[in-house]
XYZ file of C-alpha atoms in Angstrom:
325
model
C -32.257 13.201 -71.779
C -30.643 10.273 -73.565
C -31.579 9.144 -77.064
C -33.493 5.993 -77.922
C -30.875 3.231 -77.962
C -29.417 2.499 -81.393
C -28.347 -1.130 -80.960
C -31.385 -2.129 -83.027
C -29.619 -0.840 -86.136
C -25.999 -1.417 -85.121
C -25.666 -4.356 -87.499
C -24.572 -4.445 -91.117
C -26.576 -7.074 -92.997
C -25.156 -9.170 -95.813
C -27.424 -9.353 -98.867
C -27.241 -11.589 -101.870
C -28.200 -9.776 -105.055
C -28.503 -10.328 -108.783
C -25.313 -8.723 -110.107
C -27.109 -6.701 -112.771
C -29.039 -4.830 -110.071
C -25.770 -3.312 -108.836
C -24.899 -2.164 -112.333
C -22.807 -5.076 -113.606
C -23.231 -5.405 -117.407
C -24.148 -9.101 -117.319
C -27.663 -9.178 -118.775
C -28.412 -11.179 -121.911
C -28.021 -8.032 -124.043
C -24.829 -6.849 -122.362
C -26.642 -4.246 -120.301
C -27.576 -3.966 -116.634
C -30.654 -3.240 -114.514
C -29.138 -1.005 -111.855
C -31.500 -0.298 -108.976
C -31.022 3.170 -107.527
C -32.619 2.149 -104.242
C -30.040 -0.600 -103.821
C -26.968 1.293 -105.041
C -27.740 4.827 -103.846
C -29.608 4.225 -100.584
C -29.365 0.708 -99.156
C -25.714 0.361 -100.182
C -24.596 2.620 -97.310
C -25.899 0.167 -94.707
C -25.364 -3.354 -96.097
C -22.704 -5.543 -97.674
C -23.404 -7.326 -100.956
C -22.864 -10.805 -102.329
C -23.469 -10.327 -106.090
C -24.333 -13.397 -108.160
C -25.266 -13.781 -111.834
C -26.219 -17.448 -112.320
C -26.280 -17.224 -116.118
C -22.791 -15.725 -116.292
C -21.460 -18.199 -113.722
C -22.479 -21.202 -115.811
C -20.656 -19.732 -118.793
C -23.500 -18.556 -121.008
C -21.553 -15.422 -121.908
C -22.496 -11.783 -122.446
C -24.354 -11.082 -124.622
C -26.201 -14.403 -124.955
C -29.363 -15.883 -126.429
C -32.461 -15.242 -124.343
C -33.798 -17.932 -122.038
C -37.376 -18.829 -121.216
C -39.320 -21.252 -119.069
C -40.687 -24.257 -120.904
C -42.942 -26.936 -119.432
C -41.668 -30.384 -120.250
C -43.381 -33.476 -118.842
C -44.975 -31.434 -116.072
C -41.761 -29.674 -114.988
C -40.675 -26.111 -115.783
C -37.287 -26.007 -117.464
C -35.051 -23.081 -118.474
C -34.191 -23.422 -122.131
C -32.288 -21.389 -124.680
C -34.319 -19.620 -127.344
C -31.595 -20.387 -129.881
C -31.149 -24.140 -129.670
C -33.473 -25.363 -126.920
C -30.565 -26.336 -124.643
C -31.744 -27.024 -121.093
C -29.801 -25.007 -118.451
C -32.109 -25.650 -115.486
C -29.869 -27.895 -113.404
C -26.752 -25.796 -113.968
C -28.583 -22.612 -112.914
C -29.989 -24.297 -109.815
C -26.551 -25.601 -108.857
C -25.263 -22.030 -108.576
C -27.342 -21.670 -105.417
C -25.721 -24.822 -104.012
C -22.290 -23.455 -104.927
C -22.902 -20.306 -102.870
C -24.919 -21.886 -100.069
C -22.203 -21.671 -97.409
C -21.892 -17.905 -97.956
C -25.652 -17.514 -98.240
C -26.239 -19.213 -94.897
C -24.730 -16.061 -93.407
C -26.771 -13.761 -95.632
C -29.671 -11.759 -94.236
C -31.671 -11.374 -97.422
C -31.592 -11.603 -101.192
C -32.784 -9.274 -103.968
C -33.522 -11.035 -107.257
C -33.988 -9.638 -110.764
C -37.633 -9.868 -111.706
C -38.794 -11.366 -115.035
C -35.611 -13.430 -115.264
C -35.900 -17.171 -116.149
C -33.067 -17.805 -113.702
C -33.750 -15.261 -110.928
C -37.426 -14.319 -111.269
C -39.396 -15.065 -108.127
C -43.002 -14.538 -109.207
C -45.316 -14.706 -112.211
C -42.956 -15.706 -115.017
C -44.558 -16.821 -118.278
C -44.240 -20.539 -118.989
C -44.441 -21.915 -122.540
C -45.094 -25.266 -124.127
C -42.428 -26.896 -126.333
C -44.477 -25.636 -129.256
C -44.228 -22.026 -128.103
C -47.730 -21.551 -126.690
C -48.064 -19.820 -123.328
C -49.116 -22.321 -120.648
C -49.473 -20.024 -117.655
C -47.914 -17.058 -115.885
C -46.959 -18.642 -112.589
C -43.366 -19.657 -113.233
C -40.297 -19.158 -111.055
C -36.668 -18.967 -112.127
C -34.484 -22.041 -111.612
C -31.940 -20.284 -109.381
C -34.682 -18.549 -107.374
C -36.520 -21.845 -106.892
C -33.426 -23.601 -105.576
C -32.422 -20.643 -103.398
C -35.775 -20.496 -101.622
C -35.770 -24.263 -101.066
C -32.268 -24.266 -99.601
C -32.897 -21.227 -97.347
C -36.627 -21.094 -96.546
C -36.254 -18.475 -93.789
C -34.154 -16.050 -95.836
C -35.986 -12.798 -96.679
C -36.137 -12.771 -100.484
C -37.685 -10.138 -102.723
C -37.778 -9.147 -106.373
C -36.321 -5.853 -107.526
C -39.531 -4.818 -109.287
C -41.643 -5.240 -106.156
C -39.321 -2.983 -104.174
C -40.899 -0.006 -105.920
C -43.917 -0.601 -103.658
C -43.357 1.380 -100.420
C -45.000 -1.197 -98.150
C -43.159 -4.168 -99.676
C -39.857 -2.270 -99.581
C -40.275 -1.365 -95.906
C -41.318 -4.903 -95.012
C -38.326 -6.452 -96.775
C -35.753 -4.089 -95.242
C -37.289 -4.533 -91.807
C -36.975 -8.316 -92.127
C -33.386 -8.040 -93.369
C -32.202 -6.047 -90.351
C -34.129 -8.299 -87.947
C -32.531 -11.339 -89.587
C -29.097 -9.772 -89.138
C -29.712 -9.084 -85.448
C -30.837 -12.660 -84.766
C -27.980 -14.131 -86.806
C -25.466 -11.987 -84.904
C -26.886 -13.211 -81.592
C -26.918 -16.891 -82.524
C -23.390 -16.748 -83.959
C -22.151 -15.505 -80.569
C -21.589 -17.459 -77.386
C -25.153 -16.712 -76.311
C -26.801 -17.686 -73.046
C -30.536 -18.263 -72.398
C -30.894 -14.797 -70.881
C -29.559 -13.298 -74.134
C -32.321 -14.901 -76.192
C -34.925 -13.767 -73.654
C -33.557 -10.211 -73.832
C -33.524 -10.354 -77.650
C -37.154 -11.434 -77.641
C -38.080 -8.622 -75.252
C -36.417 -6.041 -77.534
C -38.473 -7.335 -80.472
C -41.787 -7.499 -78.609
C -43.472 -4.587 -80.360
C -42.029 -5.431 -83.767
C -43.328 -8.991 -83.568
C -46.697 -7.821 -82.244
C -47.101 -5.459 -85.189
C -47.004 -8.480 -87.512
C -48.742 -11.162 -85.458
C -49.637 -11.043 -81.743
C -49.970 -14.826 -81.769
C -46.560 -15.140 -83.430
C -45.115 -12.987 -80.662
C -46.600 -15.344 -78.066
C -45.302 -18.441 -79.856
C -41.765 -17.052 -80.084
C -42.012 -16.082 -76.421
C -42.850 -19.623 -75.397
C -39.819 -20.894 -77.300
C -37.500 -18.297 -75.722
C -38.803 -19.261 -72.279
C -37.504 -22.819 -72.846
C -33.965 -21.616 -73.523
C -32.719 -22.445 -70.028
C -34.185 -25.954 -69.886
C -33.898 -27.320 -73.436
C -31.110 -28.109 -75.874
C -29.695 -24.758 -77.096
C -29.442 -25.920 -80.699
C -33.064 -27.038 -80.782
C -34.216 -23.810 -79.143
C -32.206 -21.707 -81.605
C -33.636 -23.586 -84.595
C -37.212 -23.384 -83.314
C -36.939 -19.709 -82.388
C -35.347 -18.832 -85.734
C -38.128 -20.533 -87.677
C -40.942 -18.937 -85.674
C -39.293 -15.505 -85.524
C -38.913 -15.325 -89.289
C -42.336 -16.864 -89.891
C -43.884 -14.136 -87.755
C -42.029 -11.266 -89.419
C -42.908 -12.663 -92.852
C -46.581 -11.964 -92.072
C -47.628 -8.705 -93.737
C -48.578 -6.074 -91.208
C -51.432 -3.608 -91.705
C -52.516 -0.125 -90.741
C -54.740 -1.622 -88.043
C -51.938 -3.758 -86.576
C -49.604 -0.776 -86.514
C -52.273 1.377 -84.844
C -52.817 -1.290 -82.170
C -49.065 -1.471 -81.528
C -48.827 2.318 -81.283
C -51.745 2.333 -78.836
C -49.936 -0.319 -76.783
C -46.861 1.922 -76.523
C -49.077 4.889 -75.682
C -50.704 2.939 -72.865
C -47.343 2.285 -71.214
C -46.160 5.858 -71.725
C -49.386 7.681 -70.873
C -48.935 7.876 -67.055
C -45.772 9.926 -67.595
C -47.394 12.538 -69.846
C -49.564 15.568 -69.253
C -52.936 15.950 -70.951
C -51.589 18.026 -73.835
C -48.958 15.494 -74.821
C -51.421 12.613 -74.419
C -53.834 14.365 -76.749
C -51.109 15.063 -79.319
C -50.002 11.440 -79.336
C -53.510 10.055 -79.637
C -54.244 12.507 -82.450
C -51.102 11.421 -84.322
C -52.019 7.746 -83.971
C -55.547 8.461 -85.185
C -54.201 10.467 -88.130
C -52.125 7.474 -89.115
C -55.022 5.053 -88.642
C -57.277 7.173 -90.871
C -54.578 7.592 -93.566
C -53.993 11.276 -92.805
C -50.323 10.808 -91.834
C -47.497 8.322 -92.504
C -46.317 5.897 -89.853
C -43.203 7.994 -89.249
C -45.253 10.738 -87.548
C -46.629 8.825 -84.506
C -43.416 6.813 -84.241
C -41.327 10.015 -84.083
C -43.582 11.448 -81.373
C -43.392 8.258 -79.332
C -39.621 8.177 -79.629
C -39.400 11.833 -78.625
C -41.520 11.421 -75.498
C -39.848 8.142 -74.517
C -36.454 9.845 -74.727
C -37.697 12.924 -72.849
C -39.078 10.776 -70.021
C -36.092 8.408 -70.053
C -38.314 5.370 -70.558
C -35.898 2.495 -70.208
C -37.754 -0.229 -72.109
C -38.208 2.015 -75.151
C -34.450 2.475 -75.579
C -34.182 -1.118 -76.803
C -37.431 -1.598 -78.742
C -36.614 -2.406 -82.356
C -40.099 -1.359 -83.473
C -39.201 2.270 -82.831
C -36.062 2.022 -84.979
C -36.049 -1.224 -87.017
C -33.410 0.018 -89.499
C -31.378 3.211 -90.032
C -33.552 6.328 -89.991
C -31.744 7.640 -93.056
C -33.566 5.106 -95.242
C -36.796 7.076 -94.590
C -38.933 4.057 -95.370
C -41.755 4.942 -93.007
C -42.257 8.429 -94.417
C -44.236 7.080 -97.347
C -45.560 3.942 -95.706
C -49.173 3.295 -96.625
C -50.254 -0.179 -95.593
């Protein structure tokens, strides 16, 4: 019996990160916002590119607080002390790092930060009245415009098990595709890559899986650069779609259907019961996935050895144990 193949996780992603989340004392008050998930768990499996936009533009530590202010219809990052506008300087930090970030596989931003916040920042009028709560930090805004396919998440949202699992899954998938496209790849390599990601793509969007498949099928007859760009965009667009308990259950049933002829009645019943327990919120996703991996290894099921869905990232991260989507 040979184990399920581990090439799905044999990559080491590069992640951009707000420096304070790794423990650097660069916040406005001289403190940090160290994330234990990033430093104690994810750190073992990724490399970091730490960036503090406010420190890089010379605002100093400690420094006056910043806030978003709406001026003539545009949100600007201004100093609470003297009203100085730092928007363009903060945005330019993303441009300064863009060559490194083009090789990054994800980015974790500090939430509630006027430079790095990704969602729901308060925006004020010049007079100090709150205008709305839909602002985005200047660096985060520029980063997401420069690199629209890069998986980006806020530190605060990573406390949600489903969002955390989704982000890490996307990061490792991004690293695998980047590694392929940085190599001297041939059309058959892209087709094989797509086949390995079949179940993972299906669990997010069956139609997205079909669209990426049509692009991969053109690899031998179209310009490689155009194919790579089109496949990259559709691959990441598909994985950005939030999955659900129902989509996971359908994917698990799909695997069961291919494996079922090799099993006796007892093992079929056990697998179906585990999938149903997951579907009805009686068990985490890790339970049916572990059973499927066990039986695929026991029966030496060749296609399962490469399927990234069965091991999308290192098992040690334990992200599917608490997954409730």
